[in-house]
Structure formats: structure tokens, C-alpha cells
């Protein structure tokens, strides 16, 4: 299959899947098989592109040209490849998990859930493969809208209110800030194509800073403070949604876009020469620390994980803001390593909810003996996020710190170190509570009581992935290494 | 007496304002239509009066040498059309008022507004 | 006889002459069929005419063989061609769409008169954009207006009558203002032909009657165009008119007035009156901004779906006027394209509403809660057209907004504020479209509400045709942008 056909196939597969799921809605077993088959086919298609991209090829696909040289086009470069492969692969794992979770909790509207999920994956792939800002923007909005039914899944007034916050912030930032930033870019550069080395070479420093601001806050999905409020709001969604979308697809689409804009629209050299990114280092660094501090105060497990995500996302923005080679490599790697770690944590949170219906950290005391597997996996995910070997998170923090040193940003180095300490406090506290504290009397069921098998399989796979990303990080490095030099 | 020399425009302006006042200020729908007619009539006068040439006559009378001073006939033709349009407007307006009267039993706008607010 | 040369007059004559015939047809459904066929024929004429204009440039037609400027001239250039497409196209789709809906609302007894009036509206609007004579334009303006009043008054709701009456009063005042302006210009220049007027007005451009005329014409047409704050008649007229008629009128009746406004201000006044550029910008920019901010804001709080869309039209007209007021080729292109695109999105939206009203018997948002599940195709089209109205990429609305915002950025510091205003208004559009989406998809049907099912296939087919048109013209912009760019160049070309 030629690369162009593969791109088309990869984009169309989740859509066909969505139709298939909708048609088989009355037969749950068949419907879930359709989901899994679609996810599997998609993963194969996306992975088949990886060797070519690593060899330096840049598969392209022009769909249509519109006014003034604007077009809907796709071009796969290393960063998009990384994000696309990540989303496609984790979709399989997440689907397995969803089956256990949705059935275990007797959720309603399961067909709508799986359909919207497939559309969201379609949108995430579109974002990953987009060849210009306009295409990216279109898929970015599709992603926002297709996830609204997932977030508001429960349908009670409180959930709908939160879902409106989610939608309101994401839509208003993208239309109010990102769109003008695009139009401004077009007015200055006459194109919106992603180009190695950037397209904004002729813009003066201060204007560059303002434009970067429009992008950084306009891409609300990157959850830079103060536009992070939507992410905790989105936690009203069922846990598989939080796991894949709000640890991987949606939020990563945000930071991915920030990285892409920094590398391919501004250009690292343009930014560092003008010094226009300096303020972003401070803001993202501030977000890292502040969000960690807020996470410590949260007793609700998912809320704590959400703030942890806000904090970790800003690592990636920080890496982009450093605008050095290692910084960008670290940021790109962090997209993958954080995804593996955080999805594990969310899976565990969902497993605890499914098995025991507990949502607060303080209720987990002494549960280590009841759900040993889940809490072991939680420990793995937590350590990976903290950034200690032998888990994947170690590498991305390594490169981020290296990037900060290259840029001579001692502030950034300090932020990374402080944040790691905070991570230890608010994440490791949870398994420690579960394993080493005596349970409140009578509140713990006898014997082992784990979540349904599909959930456990999914948790096992993602924890394993955290380890694999440490020992087998070479391909990841090779892929991300292509970024700054391109 | 430049002021009086342009008296036709003064008549036009005064009629226009009288008409506009009735259209805006009256609550009786028929009176508003009458105002509208006065308003349009003012414009007819503007057209008619501007074509008058001092000492001019209708273009059908010719002096023996073929020359002559004529008033401009074109505005009169135009305004004939405009009058037709005006009549049509008034007729349609009155027809609507009749329908309103059938439905609401009144032609006072404030009463109708109250009835609409209740429903 | 070569028919091609007579296309400009056929454009007007065909609907005008069929109208009285239609009024005599007493067989049920026949008036509708005749009107639809005539309207379709007029559309075919408009398409051919557009083809000729694109190939051979503007066409001039001397009515009755009397040469301009003495006789009445019909003049069709790129700008008029685009408008002709909008008018005849909107009429045809609304007729083809609205059979069932109009039968329900107007009834067979009044149908002959109703469809005759409809054709008169088409003839009048086509006349407005095709004529090159200022007084003739007034006559067509009144033909279309009077017929429009009939269309609105045909609705079953008695509140339609008051809406008609108010529209009639304000519409007549507006048209009379225009007539005063034309009279004053005639007094000063002795001509009624627009092209001739352009040449002659330079000699008397400094005199007060010409300035007064400019004021009267601008205000009169602004009233007709429902420009903020002269829009008071419009939301109610749209709300209470028969649903299918709203789809037609919303698409093109105000557009014709805007067309005349643009034509007069840019070709007659702008090149020859000193300070006119500052006056236009100074007058229209603040009003346009207020229009799209206030119009969108009111729409957010409106619970009647049709009135919500009516206020949204106030806002959209604001965009068009902003494009006029910036007086640059880019902005004017945006404005003219938006004339077309707005017609496309609004007729789709109003058609979707007509489908909902046809089944639910109400256009109040609470009564429509939960309709998304019962009428997925209708609501799908509504969402698509709504996205176009917000200006999402790949839809027609995006193209015009893109041009307008680029033009704003080009305008200088004030332009950044204007661009911000457009974006705020777009966000408000998101809010009110979303309000509908949420009611339709995420709320249950209210207790005891009428059982819904999907609208008839004939209605859906046309609705989707127009909804997909929003996507088509968002991607393939050759035709619309081509005509608009040409039109903008001609309109501004004489001035600079």
C-alpha cells in the first residue's frame, strides 16, 4: 500500500468503525468486537508508516485546496507519527478496559459511547497527521465536540454543568484566541503550512511574543493556567474517557499542537533569537508547581490525577518554551511516557471504582491487600510519572532537564526538581496508604476483590509499557531526535 | 425674499414632518396609514414642483417657430407611477388593518400589544 | 430572434408575467407547481446570465430599444449576477422545499394569491438588482416589498398581521426616503440612469442637495436592509411569516437593499463626494459592530427559534456592512461573498426550523427539546448550517469571515479591535447554536409533548441539498469568490 493510501485508510478506519458500532448497537458482543477489530486494524495501519517516517520519508496527502493557498492536507512528520501511533495503540488497550468498566458499572448509552470514542480517535489522528494549521484546527474542533457526549455521559444536571464548562472553555479559547492567531499568522506569512524552521522569520520580537501567547492560551487543550479549568471539569466522565482522552488523546492533542506550532510555525531559532518565549517558561513553570500543589489538596482520586495531568502537560509546554534541541526531544518523549504512566493511573482509579465504588483517596486506606494487582500497577505508573528508573518517565525528565541546562534556565531546572518531589508526595502517598496503613475497621471486604478481567488485562499492558519505554527507549529517541534538526 | 422663493420646499418639509409625526406618534393604525399617505404626498409635491419652469408650458403646445419654454414632463410621469405605488401601499395597509380588526376586534396598537402579551 | 441578448429582461418578465396567471389557477397544488417551475426557470436564466457575464463581461440592455441614459437600462454585471443567483436560487429551493409546510400553513384556498405574490417578490427583487435606473429601482423595490407584506400576512398566526403592518410602515418610510434622495439627485443632475448619474454628479458634488440626497438614500436603504438600529421590523416579520417563506425572505430580501446601498454609495457617491469615504466609514463601522455584538447577544437569550435566527441575521448584516465600511477590495470581497454565504446558511437553518415546526407545531425551544433523536436528519442539517454560521473551517461561513478578518487586520490598529469584535460575535453564535444542539440532543422530550417523526423526504432532500451547499461553497470557492472579487474590483475600481 502506498503511504497516501495508508493515510486515507488510517483516517477512514475509525469512521467506518463508528458506523459499524452504531449499526451493531443492539448486539453488545458484536459491537465490542467491531470496536476491537477497528482499533486493531487502525494500529496496524498507523504502525506500518513508522519505518518510513523514521527513514526520513514524509508521506503527504493533499485533499483539497481552498481559497488563497489554504488547503486541507496531511503530512506525517516524526512528532505526528509519535502522537498518532500512541493514540492508535492505546485505543486497543483502552477498548479492552472499557468493556470491563462499562459492563461492570452497567452504564447506559454504551453505543453512543463507543461511537463518539471512535470519532474522537479519528479527530486525534487528524490532528496528528495534519499538514497545516487549518487542517489541524478543523480536527481539533471535531475532537472537542465529539468528546462532549462522552464527558456529559451520565446526563445528570451536575455532569451537564461540568461538561458545559469543558466545552465552553475549549471552544471559546480556540475560536477566540487560536483562530485569530492563525489568521494573524496567515496575514504575516501568507501560508499556514507546517514548514521546517518556521514561517514567521520576518516578524518582530514583541509581536512574536504576543502571537505565541495567543497560541499558548488559544490551544486550551494544553491546559496552561489559567485555562486549565476544563480538565478537572472533564473528570465527571466515565473513567475510560478520562484515561484515554484526558490523559492521552485530547490533552496530548493540545500539547502536541503547541510543540508543533513552536517547531514548525515559529521555528526554534526564530524564537530564541527574539527571546519571545521567555515568558512562556515562567508561565508553564508556574503551572507545573501550582498544579502540583493543588493536586496535593485534592482528596478525590480523579481530581488529584487531573491536576497532576495539568502539571505534567506543562512539562511539555516548558520543553517547547525552552526552544532547545534537548528540550524539544524531552517534550516529545514526555508525550509518550506520560501517556503510558497516566493511563495506568486512571485505569487503576477506574478499577477501584468498579470493584469497590470508592472515589476518595482517604477511603483507600488498607485496600492494598484487597486489590494487590491494581495497587502494584498504580505504584508503577506513579514512579514513572515521578521520573525514576526503571520506568519510561525517567528519560523524558532526563532530556527536559538537559534542555533546561542547555538553555541556561536555572528556573526551569528548579521547577523540574521541585515538581518531582511534589509528585512523590501526592502520588506515592496513595499506594503507601493502601499497602501500609491499617484499614478503618470493617470497611474492607474479606479476601481479594479485583476489577473485571478486561480491566486487569489493560492495566497489565500499560504498566508493562512503562517498563518497555525505559529499556526500549531507543526507537522513541530516534524518532524524536529527528524533530529539532528538521 | 430668498426664504419665500423656495416656499415649495418648505411645504414639502412641513408635510413630510406632519406625516412622519403621525406615523410615529399615533396608536390608531388607520391614523398611521393616513400619516403615511401625507408623508408620501409630500414627496410627490417635491417632484412636481421641481419640474416647473418659470413661464413654461406643457410640451404639447408649440410656438410657431417650433421653439418654446416647457416644464419638464418627466417628473410628472415618474410621480404618476409613484402615486400608483402609494395607492397600492395604502390599499394593502388598509386591507391588513381590516384583517387585524377581524382578528383582534380593535385597531388601537396599544390594546393589540396588551392582547399579544397575554397570549 | 436571439434569446441570449434578451436574458436580462426575461429574468424579470418571466416571474412577473406568470404571477397573474398563477393567481387564477384554482386546482389544488397547481399554483405551487406553476410557481416552482417559473422560479426554476428564472434560476436557469440567472445561471445562463452569470455564464455570459463571466465570459463576456457586463451586459447592458436598452428597454424597449430606447438608448440609455434616456430610456431605462438594465445592467447586469458580476455583482448583479451573484445577487440574481441568490434570489432565484433561494426562491426555487424554498418553493421546492415548502410544499407540505405551506399547504399546512397557507391552505389551498389562499394558495393562488400566495404563490402569485411569491413570484412578484422574485420579479421585484430581480428587477432591483438588474436595473440600471434609479427610479425604476424604486418601483421594483415597492413591487417586492408589497408582495412581501402579502407573504408575511398569509401566516395563520394573527400576530403575523401586526408584524406585517409594522414592516409595511417602516418599509414604506424607507422606500420613500430613497425616493426623496433620488428626486434631489435628479434635480441636480437631470438624470436617473445610475451610470450617467455617476458621470454627472461630480460637477455638483459639493452642493448641499446632493449631500442631503446621500443621507436620505443611505438611511432609507439601511431601513430596508434592517441595519442596526433600524432592524426593529425584521425579527418579528421573520418569526411570524410562513416558515418556508421565511427561508426565502431571510435569504434574499434584505440582500437586495444591501446591494443597492453598496452600489449607490460606492459607485455614485464615493468617487465624487469629498469626505464621503470618512462619512461611510465613520457612520457604518460603529453601527456594524453594534449590530453583530447586540444581534448575537440578543439571539443567545431568545427562546423562539425563528426570532433567534432573525436576530442572528441582524448580526450577519452587521458583518456585511462592516465589509462595506472598510472600503478595501479585500473587505468588500468578504462582504459580497457573505451576501451569498449568508443566504446559503440562513435558508438552510430556516428550512430546518420549518421541518421542526411541521412536525412539532411549535418553534419554541422548550417544545423542541429532545427532537434530535426523533428527527436526526433535520437536526443534522441544522447543525451543519449552524457550523457554517459560526464560521467553522470547511463551511461557507468560514470563507467570508476569513476575508473579513484579514481585511480588518489590514485596516490598522482599529482593525484589531474590529477583528476582536467579529470573534466575540462568533463565540456568541457558538453559544446560541449550542443552545439548540443541547436542547435537541441532550434533553429528554417534555412530558405530554407531541410525538415526533422525521420530516417528509421531499423536504429533507432539499434541506440537505442546501446544507451540503454550505460545505461545497466552503471548499470550492471559485464561483463565489470569483464573482465577488470581480464585483469588488469594479465597484471600487472607478473610485481609485
mmCIF file of N, CA, C and O in Angstrom, chain C residues 175-216:
data_model
loop_
_atom_site.group_PDB
_atom_site.id
_atom_site.type_symbol
_atom_site.label_atom_id
_atom_site.label_comp_id
_atom_site.label_asym_id
_atom_site.label_seq_id
_atom_site.Cartn_x
_atom_site.Cartn_y
_atom_site.Cartn_z
ATOM 1 N N UNK C 175 -38.548 53.251 1.692
ATOM 2 C CA UNK C 175 -38.601 53.421 0.238
ATOM 3 C C UNK C 175 -38.841 54.879 -0.126
ATOM 4 O O UNK C 175 -38.278 55.386 -1.106
ATOM 5 N N UNK C 176 -39.674 55.573 0.666
ATOM 6 C CA UNK C 176 -39.938 56.974 0.361
ATOM 7 C C UNK C 176 -38.684 57.821 0.585
ATOM 8 O O UNK C 176 -38.415 58.753 -0.177
ATOM 9 N N UNK C 177 -37.943 57.515 1.627
ATOM 10 C CA UNK C 177 -36.664 58.214 1.836
ATOM 11 C C UNK C 177 -35.778 58.067 0.599
ATOM 12 O O UNK C 177 -35.168 59.019 0.129
ATOM 13 N N UNK C 178 -35.727 56.845 0.094
ATOM 14 C CA UNK C 178 -34.932 56.593 -1.103
ATOM 15 C C UNK C 178 -35.442 57.449 -2.250
ATOM 16 O O UNK C 178 -34.674 58.067 -2.986
ATOM 17 N N UNK C 179 -36.771 57.533 -2.358
ATOM 18 C CA UNK C 179 -37.379 58.309 -3.443
ATOM 19 C C UNK C 179 -37.010 59.788 -3.319
ATOM 20 O O UNK C 179 -36.703 60.447 -4.317
ATOM 21 N N UNK C 180 -37.026 60.302 -2.096
ATOM 22 C CA UNK C 180 -36.633 61.706 -1.894
ATOM 23 C C UNK C 180 -35.199 61.909 -2.384
ATOM 24 O O UNK C 180 -34.887 62.856 -3.114
ATOM 25 N N UNK C 181 -34.321 60.980 -1.983
ATOM 26 C CA UNK C 181 -32.920 61.096 -2.373
ATOM 27 C C UNK C 181 -32.768 61.111 -3.886
ATOM 28 O O UNK C 181 -32.059 61.948 -4.458
ATOM 29 N N UNK C 182 -33.462 60.189 -4.533
ATOM 30 C CA UNK C 182 -33.359 60.111 -5.994
ATOM 31 C C UNK C 182 -33.891 61.404 -6.613
ATOM 32 O O UNK C 182 -33.309 61.951 -7.561
ATOM 33 N N UNK C 183 -34.995 61.936 -6.055
ATOM 34 C CA UNK C 183 -35.557 63.187 -6.572
ATOM 35 C C UNK C 183 -34.560 64.322 -6.482
ATOM 36 O O UNK C 183 -34.379 65.090 -7.436
ATOM 37 N N UNK C 184 -33.900 64.420 -5.349
ATOM 38 C CA UNK C 184 -32.932 65.508 -5.176
ATOM 39 C C UNK C 184 -31.779 65.366 -6.161
ATOM 40 O O UNK C 184 -31.306 66.353 -6.744
ATOM 41 N N UNK C 185 -31.340 64.128 -6.361
ATOM 42 C CA UNK C 185 -30.241 63.948 -7.315
ATOM 43 C C UNK C 185 -30.706 64.294 -8.731
ATOM 44 O O UNK C 185 -29.990 64.937 -9.500
ATOM 45 N N UNK C 186 -31.924 63.876 -9.039
ATOM 46 C CA UNK C 186 -32.449 64.188 -10.361
ATOM 47 C C UNK C 186 -32.514 65.697 -10.550
ATOM 48 O O UNK C 186 -32.193 66.230 -11.619
ATOM 49 N N UNK C 187 -32.903 66.377 -9.487
ATOM 50 C CA UNK C 187 -32.995 67.837 -9.545
ATOM 51 C C UNK C 187 -31.637 68.440 -9.884
ATOM 52 O O UNK C 187 -31.526 69.384 -10.646
ATOM 53 N N UNK C 188 -30.585 67.874 -9.332
ATOM 54 C CA UNK C 188 -29.263 68.453 -9.520
ATOM 55 C C UNK C 188 -28.609 67.984 -10.809
ATOM 56 O O UNK C 188 -27.827 68.702 -11.428
ATOM 57 N N UNK C 189 -28.870 66.747 -11.234
ATOM 58 C CA UNK C 189 -28.127 66.213 -12.371
ATOM 59 C C UNK C 189 -29.000 66.016 -13.603
ATOM 60 O O UNK C 189 -28.478 65.931 -14.708
ATOM 61 N N UNK C 190 -30.311 65.932 -13.426
ATOM 62 C CA UNK C 190 -31.176 65.727 -14.584
ATOM 63 C C UNK C 190 -31.111 64.328 -15.163
ATOM 64 O O UNK C 190 -31.467 64.128 -16.311
ATOM 65 N N UNK C 191 -30.653 63.351 -14.384
ATOM 66 C CA UNK C 191 -30.625 62.005 -14.928
ATOM 67 C C UNK C 191 -31.041 61.002 -13.864
ATOM 68 O O UNK C 191 -30.924 61.247 -12.673
ATOM 69 N N UNK C 192 -31.550 59.878 -14.337
ATOM 70 C CA UNK C 192 -31.924 58.814 -13.417
ATOM 71 C C UNK C 192 -31.099 57.564 -13.654
ATOM 72 O O UNK C 192 -31.162 56.616 -12.896
ATOM 73 N N UNK C 193 -30.344 57.574 -14.754
ATOM 74 C CA UNK C 193 -29.522 56.408 -15.066
ATOM 75 C C UNK C 193 -28.301 56.385 -14.154
ATOM 76 O O UNK C 193 -27.579 57.377 -14.033
ATOM 77 N N UNK C 194 -28.085 55.223 -13.496
ATOM 78 C CA UNK C 194 -27.030 55.184 -12.483
ATOM 79 C C UNK C 194 -25.659 55.507 -13.052
ATOM 80 O O UNK C 194 -24.889 56.262 -12.467
ATOM 81 N N UNK C 195 -25.353 54.948 -14.220
ATOM 82 C CA UNK C 195 -24.033 55.181 -14.804
ATOM 83 C C UNK C 195 -23.882 56.648 -15.184
ATOM 84 O O UNK C 195 -22.857 57.292 -14.913
ATOM 85 N N UNK C 196 -24.938 57.188 -15.773
ATOM 86 C CA UNK C 196 -24.921 58.585 -16.183
ATOM 87 C C UNK C 196 -24.809 59.499 -14.958
ATOM 88 O O UNK C 196 -24.081 60.495 -14.960
ATOM 89 N N UNK C 197 -25.540 59.113 -13.926
ATOM 90 C CA UNK C 197 -25.515 59.859 -12.673
ATOM 91 C C UNK C 197 -24.103 59.943 -12.128
ATOM 92 O O UNK C 197 -23.635 60.991 -11.675
ATOM 93 N N UNK C 198 -23.395 58.811 -12.197
ATOM 94 C CA UNK C 198 -22.025 58.768 -11.708
ATOM 95 C C UNK C 198 -21.169 59.805 -12.430
ATOM 96 O O UNK C 198 -20.358 60.497 -11.820
ATOM 97 N N UNK C 199 -21.380 59.908 -13.739
ATOM 98 C CA UNK C 199 -20.570 60.856 -14.503
ATOM 99 C C UNK C 199 -20.912 62.297 -14.152
ATOM 100 O O UNK C 199 -20.042 63.151 -14.074
ATOM 101 N N UNK C 200 -22.185 62.551 -13.950
ATOM 102 C CA UNK C 200 -22.595 63.941 -13.823
ATOM 103 C C UNK C 200 -22.523 64.488 -12.407
ATOM 104 O O UNK C 200 -22.508 65.704 -12.216
ATOM 105 N N UNK C 201 -22.547 63.617 -11.453
ATOM 106 C CA UNK C 201 -22.658 64.097 -10.085
ATOM 107 C C UNK C 201 -21.396 64.819 -9.646
ATOM 108 O O UNK C 201 -21.407 65.653 -8.741
ATOM 109 N N UNK C 202 -20.284 64.518 -10.339
ATOM 110 C CA UNK C 202 -19.028 65.165 -9.971
ATOM 111 C C UNK C 202 -19.150 66.689 -10.048
ATOM 112 O O UNK C 202 -18.603 67.409 -9.214
ATOM 113 N N UNK C 203 -19.901 67.174 -11.055
ATOM 114 C CA UNK C 203 -19.997 68.625 -11.255
ATOM 115 C C UNK C 203 -20.697 69.315 -10.098
ATOM 116 O O UNK C 203 -20.453 70.483 -9.812
ATOM 117 N N UNK C 204 -21.619 68.590 -9.442
ATOM 118 C CA UNK C 204 -22.410 69.230 -8.401
ATOM 119 C C UNK C 204 -22.155 68.600 -7.036
ATOM 120 O O UNK C 204 -22.911 68.806 -6.105
ATOM 121 N N UNK C 205 -21.063 67.851 -6.963
ATOM 122 C CA UNK C 205 -20.809 67.062 -5.763
ATOM 123 C C UNK C 205 -20.721 67.854 -4.479
ATOM 124 O O UNK C 205 -20.953 67.327 -3.395
ATOM 125 N N UNK C 206 -20.386 69.155 -4.609
ATOM 126 C CA UNK C 206 -20.199 69.927 -3.387
ATOM 127 C C UNK C 206 -21.511 70.513 -2.880
ATOM 128 O O UNK C 206 -21.562 71.066 -1.789
ATOM 129 N N UNK C 207 -22.554 70.458 -3.681
ATOM 130 C CA UNK C 207 -23.782 71.167 -3.313
ATOM 131 C C UNK C 207 -24.589 70.389 -2.276
ATOM 132 O O UNK C 207 -24.577 69.171 -2.245
ATOM 133 N N UNK C 208 -25.317 71.202 -1.465
ATOM 134 C CA UNK C 208 -25.969 70.581 -0.327
ATOM 135 C C UNK C 208 -27.044 69.555 -0.712
ATOM 136 O O UNK C 208 -27.115 68.507 -0.083
ATOM 137 N N UNK C 209 -27.881 69.806 -1.726
ATOM 138 C CA UNK C 209 -28.905 68.806 -2.048
ATOM 139 C C UNK C 209 -28.327 67.421 -2.305
ATOM 140 O O UNK C 209 -28.944 66.410 -1.943
ATOM 141 N N UNK C 210 -27.132 67.362 -2.897
ATOM 142 C CA UNK C 210 -26.544 66.059 -3.174
ATOM 143 C C UNK C 210 -26.172 65.359 -1.875
ATOM 144 O O UNK C 210 -26.385 64.155 -1.694
ATOM 145 N N UNK C 211 -25.632 66.150 -0.934
ATOM 146 C CA UNK C 211 -25.291 65.561 0.360
ATOM 147 C C UNK C 211 -26.548 65.081 1.077
ATOM 148 O O UNK C 211 -26.573 63.996 1.654
ATOM 149 N N UNK C 212 -27.604 65.921 1.013
ATOM 150 C CA UNK C 212 -28.861 65.525 1.639
ATOM 151 C C UNK C 212 -29.370 64.249 0.979
ATOM 152 O O UNK C 212 -29.826 63.304 1.645
ATOM 153 N N UNK C 213 -29.262 64.194 -0.354
ATOM 154 C CA UNK C 213 -29.715 63.014 -1.080
ATOM 155 C C UNK C 213 -28.952 61.786 -0.618
ATOM 156 O O UNK C 213 -29.547 60.729 -0.372
ATOM 157 N N UNK C 214 -27.630 61.941 -0.462
ATOM 158 C CA UNK C 214 -26.827 60.812 0.002
ATOM 159 C C UNK C 214 -27.336 60.330 1.349
ATOM 160 O O UNK C 214 -27.457 59.121 1.607
ATOM 161 N N UNK C 215 -27.667 61.281 2.222
ATOM 162 C CA UNK C 215 -28.170 60.917 3.540
ATOM 163 C C UNK C 215 -29.493 60.184 3.458
ATOM 164 O O UNK C 215 -29.678 59.118 4.051
ATOM 165 N N UNK C 216 -30.432 60.731 2.665
ATOM 166 C CA UNK C 216 -31.752 60.106 2.552
ATOM 167 C C UNK C 216 -31.639 58.696 1.975
ATOM 168 O O UNK C 216 -32.269 57.754 2.471
#
